[in-house]
Amino acid sequence: PPGSGKTILAQQIAFSQTKNGKKALYLSTISEPALKLIRYQSQFDFFRAADLDKTFFYRSVGDEFRAKGFGAGFDHLWKMVDEYNPDIIIIDSFKAISNLASSEREARLAIYDLSLRLASHEMTTFLIGEYTLADISQRSEFAIADGILFLNLTEQEDQSRYLKVHKLRGSRFARGSHPFEIKKDGITCYPHPEPSEAERSLKLSRVSTYIPGLDQMSFGGFFDGSITIVAGSAGTGKTSLAMKFLGKKGLLVSFEEKPGRIERYAKNMQLEAPEVFYISPMQFIPERAVAEIKQMIEEKKPRRAVFDGLSAVTMEIDVLYDLIDFLIQRGITTVLIYELHDIFGTFSLLPTGVSRLVDNIILLRYVELRGKIERFITILKMRGSPHDTAIRSFAILPKEGLRIQGQIKGMSGLMTGIAQPVHHAVGEELAGGFRF
């Protein structure tokens, strides 16, 4: 559709080649005059005015098509091609001139002739047009094309843009819709990930969580390079656990809290403040976020990472899988924080498919116990390792973070948040000390 970035993409590709000495010819047809295009394209960093009329030539053939007709217009077009002998030719808009043909047969013959001539000239050619998806299966130009790129613009307020490869003769390509942005440096595309087929094996060495009670519950800490989900409703201690786990050298990727607020929390709790990489949930593009995270991790090379606020953003399972696979390949021990919206009662723990991607799942929960609100922690899953399955109370303390206490005994219904006595004995609900 109009405004999706077709002309920008073609010219950005062409300018990337003219800086290496190749020649490009841009032929404007019915849509926009060349001078208007030059003014607009000059806003982008990839545009080089020094290349104009040396290696990059803007020319218009619209007048010939309008005044002399379809056949004479094509004759003039080929004179331009013979005169400049470019390595790259862009015809914009090709759909506009093909629609000027007196019949479908005339258009088909012209397109067939075009394919033969372009093949003999060994040019890379871009035919640009405001086509619909239906045109791909109906119009002749798509039959001769070696590659078909479809750029789409959503009708939402943020006007998200997507690129889809429909055809690329003789080559593999990433399927699906790939988001892209148009900025001052041109188009940046964020490929939608393809499923990885790499096998995964856990290291046998363990790393401390820096929370003594949690190390005991997990029988020595998390496996090095493992992925752990910490899930709980607001205020249950997820951030305290994560910051204690990170220490000063870890990386905290936050989708909700900004760095200043996290630093204030660390100061109030007398905990070490980690390095924070903030990604705004506003106008969130998952593929872009993952690309930025990967770049940050390659630069900082942390051994531990925490992702806070994943429940605040929408991330498709294959994008999340791509991120987790990257973290595993780098050997980064990772905690993913998910917020549960239900404080009491039944709850849905994780989005569909997430639990199979991770090694460990830890649940933090509120419980009403003897007229008071208590917090508890339990390990629901720990891949490849025995672990404590008890439901234990804990407190959040300055410097220490989480202090895990005794098992909650003699009560049922703890996971719902409303405990009921089973075999009630005075003082038995909260067993003193830490015992297995």
PDB file of C-alpha atoms in Angstrom, residues 202-203 205-207 222-228 303 327-334:
ATOM      1  CA  LEU A 202      22.427 -28.699  30.852  1.00  0.00           C
ATOM      2  CA  LYS A 203      25.754 -28.165  32.559  1.00  0.00           C
ATOM      3  CA  SER A 205      27.845 -27.360  37.652  1.00  0.00           C
ATOM      4  CA  ARG A 206      25.613 -25.137  39.758  1.00  0.00           C
ATOM      5  CA  VAL A 207      25.581 -21.451  40.621  1.00  0.00           C
ATOM      6  CA  PHE A 222      20.518 -23.407  39.738  1.00  0.00           C
ATOM      7  CA  PHE A 223      22.362 -25.302  37.027  1.00  0.00           C
ATOM      8  CA  ASP A 224      24.837 -23.046  35.259  1.00  0.00           C
ATOM      9  CA  GLY A 225      23.239 -21.683  32.080  1.00  0.00           C
ATOM     10  CA  SER A 226      19.712 -22.731  33.055  1.00  0.00           C
ATOM     11  CA  ILE A 227      16.512 -20.726  32.571  1.00  0.00           C
ATOM     12  CA  THR A 228      14.258 -20.120  35.592  1.00  0.00           C
ATOM     13  CA  ARG A 303      27.042 -14.363  33.322  1.00  0.00           C
ATOM     14  CA  LEU A 327      20.843 -17.109  26.256  1.00  0.00           C
ATOM     15  CA  ILE A 328      21.456 -20.843  26.490  1.00  0.00           C
ATOM     16  CA  GLN A 329      24.080 -20.778  23.730  1.00  0.00           C
ATOM     17  CA  ARG A 330      25.899 -17.983  25.613  1.00  0.00           C
ATOM     18  CA  GLY A 331      25.771 -19.967  28.866  1.00  0.00           C
ATOM     19  CA  ILE A 332      23.916 -17.207  30.743  1.00  0.00           C
ATOM     20  CA  THR A 333      22.042 -18.275  33.873  1.00  0.00           C
ATOM     21  CA  THR A 334      18.728 -16.488  33.486  1.00  0.00           C
TER      22      THR A 334
END
